[in-house]
Every structure is written in C-alpha cells, then in structure tokens.
PDB file of C-alpha atoms in Angstrom:
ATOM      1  CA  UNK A  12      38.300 173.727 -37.232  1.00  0.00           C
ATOM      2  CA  UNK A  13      41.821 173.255 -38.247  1.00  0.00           C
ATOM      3  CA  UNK A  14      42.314 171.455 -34.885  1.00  0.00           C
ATOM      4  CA  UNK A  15      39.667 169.220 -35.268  1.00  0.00           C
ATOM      5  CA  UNK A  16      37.177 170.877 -32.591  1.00  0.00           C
ATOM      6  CA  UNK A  17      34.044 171.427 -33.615  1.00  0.00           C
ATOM      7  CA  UNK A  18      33.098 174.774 -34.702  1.00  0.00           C
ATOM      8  CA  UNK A  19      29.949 177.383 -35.164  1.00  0.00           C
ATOM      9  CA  UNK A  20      30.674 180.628 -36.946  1.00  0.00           C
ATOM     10  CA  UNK A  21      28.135 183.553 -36.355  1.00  0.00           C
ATOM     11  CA  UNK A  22      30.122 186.412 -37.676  1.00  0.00           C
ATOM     12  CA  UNK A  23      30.391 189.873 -36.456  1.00  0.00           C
ATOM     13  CA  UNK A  24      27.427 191.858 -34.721  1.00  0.00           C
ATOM     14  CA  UNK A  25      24.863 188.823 -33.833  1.00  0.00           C
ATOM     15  CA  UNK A  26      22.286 190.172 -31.398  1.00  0.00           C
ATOM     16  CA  UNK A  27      22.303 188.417 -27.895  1.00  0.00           C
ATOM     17  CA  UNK A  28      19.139 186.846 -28.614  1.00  0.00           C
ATOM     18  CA  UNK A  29      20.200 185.245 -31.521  1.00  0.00           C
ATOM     19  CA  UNK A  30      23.552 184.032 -29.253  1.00  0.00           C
ATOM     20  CA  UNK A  31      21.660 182.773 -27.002  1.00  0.00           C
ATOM     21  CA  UNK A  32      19.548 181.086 -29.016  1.00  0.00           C
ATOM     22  CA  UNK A  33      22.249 179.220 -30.412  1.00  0.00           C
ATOM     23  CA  UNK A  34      23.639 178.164 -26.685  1.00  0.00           C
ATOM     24  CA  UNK A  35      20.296 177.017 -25.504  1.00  0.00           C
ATOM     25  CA  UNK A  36      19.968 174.581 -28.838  1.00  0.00           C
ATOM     26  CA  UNK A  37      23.662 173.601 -29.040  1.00  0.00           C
ATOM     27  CA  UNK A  38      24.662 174.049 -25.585  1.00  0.00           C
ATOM     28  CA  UNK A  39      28.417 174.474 -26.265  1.00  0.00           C
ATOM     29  CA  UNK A  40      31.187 174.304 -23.925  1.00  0.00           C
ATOM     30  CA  UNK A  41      33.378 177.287 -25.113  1.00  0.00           C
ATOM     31  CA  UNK A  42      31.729 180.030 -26.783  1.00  0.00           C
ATOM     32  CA  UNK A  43      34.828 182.377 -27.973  1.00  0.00           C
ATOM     33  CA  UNK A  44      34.756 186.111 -29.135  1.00  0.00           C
ATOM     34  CA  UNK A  45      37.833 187.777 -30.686  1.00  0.00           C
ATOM     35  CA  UNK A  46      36.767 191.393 -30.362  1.00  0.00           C
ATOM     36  CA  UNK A  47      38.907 193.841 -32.970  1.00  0.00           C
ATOM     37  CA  UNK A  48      36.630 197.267 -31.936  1.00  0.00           C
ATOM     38  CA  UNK A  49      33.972 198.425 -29.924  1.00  0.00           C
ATOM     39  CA  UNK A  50      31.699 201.110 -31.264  1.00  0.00           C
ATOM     40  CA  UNK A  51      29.036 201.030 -28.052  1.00  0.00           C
ATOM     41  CA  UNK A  52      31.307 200.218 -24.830  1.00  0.00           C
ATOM     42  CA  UNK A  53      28.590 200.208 -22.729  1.00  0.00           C
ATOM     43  CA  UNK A  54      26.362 198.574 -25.275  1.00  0.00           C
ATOM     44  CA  UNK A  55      28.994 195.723 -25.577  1.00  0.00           C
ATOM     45  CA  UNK A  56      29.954 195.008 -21.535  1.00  0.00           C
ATOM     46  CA  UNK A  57      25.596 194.677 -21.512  1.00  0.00           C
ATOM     47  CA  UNK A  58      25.857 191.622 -24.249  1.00  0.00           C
ATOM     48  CA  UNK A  59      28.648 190.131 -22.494  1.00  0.00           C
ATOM     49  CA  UNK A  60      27.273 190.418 -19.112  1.00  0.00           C
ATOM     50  CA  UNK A  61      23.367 189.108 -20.582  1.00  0.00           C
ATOM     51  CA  UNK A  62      25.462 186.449 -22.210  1.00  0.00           C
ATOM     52  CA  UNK A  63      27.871 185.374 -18.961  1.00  0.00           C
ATOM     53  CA  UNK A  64      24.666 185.253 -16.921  1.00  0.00           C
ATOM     54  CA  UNK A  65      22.619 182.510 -19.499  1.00  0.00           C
ATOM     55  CA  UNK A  66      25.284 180.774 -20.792  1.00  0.00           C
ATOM     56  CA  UNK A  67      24.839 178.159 -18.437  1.00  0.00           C
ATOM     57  CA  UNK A  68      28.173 175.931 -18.339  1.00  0.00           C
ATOM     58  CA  UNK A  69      29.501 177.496 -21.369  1.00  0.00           C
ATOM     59  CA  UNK A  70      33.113 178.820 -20.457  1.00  0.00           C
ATOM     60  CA  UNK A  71      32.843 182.393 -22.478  1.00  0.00           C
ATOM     61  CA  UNK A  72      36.731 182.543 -23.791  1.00  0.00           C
ATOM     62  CA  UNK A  73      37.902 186.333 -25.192  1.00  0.00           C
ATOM     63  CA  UNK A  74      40.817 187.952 -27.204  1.00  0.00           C
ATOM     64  CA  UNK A  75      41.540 190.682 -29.386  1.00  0.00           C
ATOM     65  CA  UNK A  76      43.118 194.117 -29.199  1.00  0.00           C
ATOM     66  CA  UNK A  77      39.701 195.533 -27.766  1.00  0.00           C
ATOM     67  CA  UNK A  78      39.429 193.163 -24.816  1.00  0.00           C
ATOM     68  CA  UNK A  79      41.406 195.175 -22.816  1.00  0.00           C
ATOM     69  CA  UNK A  80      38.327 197.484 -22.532  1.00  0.00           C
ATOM     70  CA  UNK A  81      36.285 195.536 -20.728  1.00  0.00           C
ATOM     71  CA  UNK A  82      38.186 192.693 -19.461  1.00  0.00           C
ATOM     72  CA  UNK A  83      38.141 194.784 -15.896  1.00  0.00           C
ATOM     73  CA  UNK A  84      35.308 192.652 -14.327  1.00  0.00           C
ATOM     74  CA  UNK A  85      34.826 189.268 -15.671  1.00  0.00           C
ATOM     75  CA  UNK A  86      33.275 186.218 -14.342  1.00  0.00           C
ATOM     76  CA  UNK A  87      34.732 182.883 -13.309  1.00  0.00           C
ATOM     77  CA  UNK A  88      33.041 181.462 -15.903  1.00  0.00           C
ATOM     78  CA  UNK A  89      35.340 184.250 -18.373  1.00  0.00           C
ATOM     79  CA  UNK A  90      39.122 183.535 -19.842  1.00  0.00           C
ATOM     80  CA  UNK A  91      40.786 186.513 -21.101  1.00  0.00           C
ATOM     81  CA  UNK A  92      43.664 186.080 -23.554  1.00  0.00           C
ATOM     82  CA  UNK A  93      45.402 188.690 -24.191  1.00  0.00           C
ATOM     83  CA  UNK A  94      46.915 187.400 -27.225  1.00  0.00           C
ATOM     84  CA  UNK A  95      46.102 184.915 -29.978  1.00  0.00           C
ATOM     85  CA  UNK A  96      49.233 182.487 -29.225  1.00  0.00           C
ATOM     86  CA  UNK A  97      47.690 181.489 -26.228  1.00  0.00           C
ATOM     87  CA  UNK A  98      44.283 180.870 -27.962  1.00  0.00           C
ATOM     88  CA  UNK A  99      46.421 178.531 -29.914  1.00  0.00           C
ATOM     89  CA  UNK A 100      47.613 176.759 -26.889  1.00  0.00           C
ATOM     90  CA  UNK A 101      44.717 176.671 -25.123  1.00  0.00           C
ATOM     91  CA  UNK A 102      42.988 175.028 -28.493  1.00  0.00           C
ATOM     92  CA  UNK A 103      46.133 172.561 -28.603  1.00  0.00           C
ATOM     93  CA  UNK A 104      45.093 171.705 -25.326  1.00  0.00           C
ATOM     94  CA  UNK A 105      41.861 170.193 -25.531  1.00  0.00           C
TER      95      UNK A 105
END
C-alpha cells in the first residue's frame, strides 16, 4: 500500500476456501504469501497446490524464511523470492 498498489490483507491461517473465495470475487493479479513457519508441511504444499490450480491468472508470488520448504516444485504461474529486497523491487516495478 505504501507503493500505491492496491492491497487485500487476510492475515495469517485463512482456509483455502475462504482464499479462494476472495480470488473468484476480486480476481487479483498477484496474490502474495510471506510464509515465516510451517506447522503442517504437507498440510501447507496441499493449500498452495489447491490454490495454484484455481487461481486462474493470478501470478501466486512467495517469500519468507519458510519458503525454502516447499519452493522445490512450483508452477509457472509461482515466483519465489528468496528475500524481501527483491519483493521490493519487484513492487517498484509495476
């Protein structure tokens, strides 16, 4: 929001449905995640892949320390950053 782009904050642990729920209404072209932890590994790669698969043209964009976890098979429709700097960028980009 500082940059000027227009912004939706859900907070931590929103259940896919309620993601995707979101997407279908708003129909967003980024939808970005900065993961800190993972409790449920498995539980966690199943949201991301339900979520890659209906996001439609949403570009799913991810970062944190924890992304390194599961960043081992993503989708072309998936940016990994690796570090918030080049969130920044990318943001300063648009």
């Amino acid at each position: 929001r500082k940059k000027q782009q227009p912004a939706i904050y859900l907070g931590a642990n929103v259940p896919l449905q309620d993601t995707l729920f979101l997407v279908q209404r708003k129909s967003p072209e980024f939808i970005y995640m900065h993961i800190t932890s993972i409790t449920r590994q498995k539980a966690f790669v199943k949201y991301l892949t339900g979520l890659r698969e209906k996001a439609g043209a949403s570009r799913l964009l991810l970062s944190g320390a924890s992304i390194r976890l599961i960043s081992n098979d993503m989708a072309e429709n998936t940016t990994v950053f690796p570090a918030l700097q080049e969130v920044m960028s990318f943001i300063d980009g648009l």
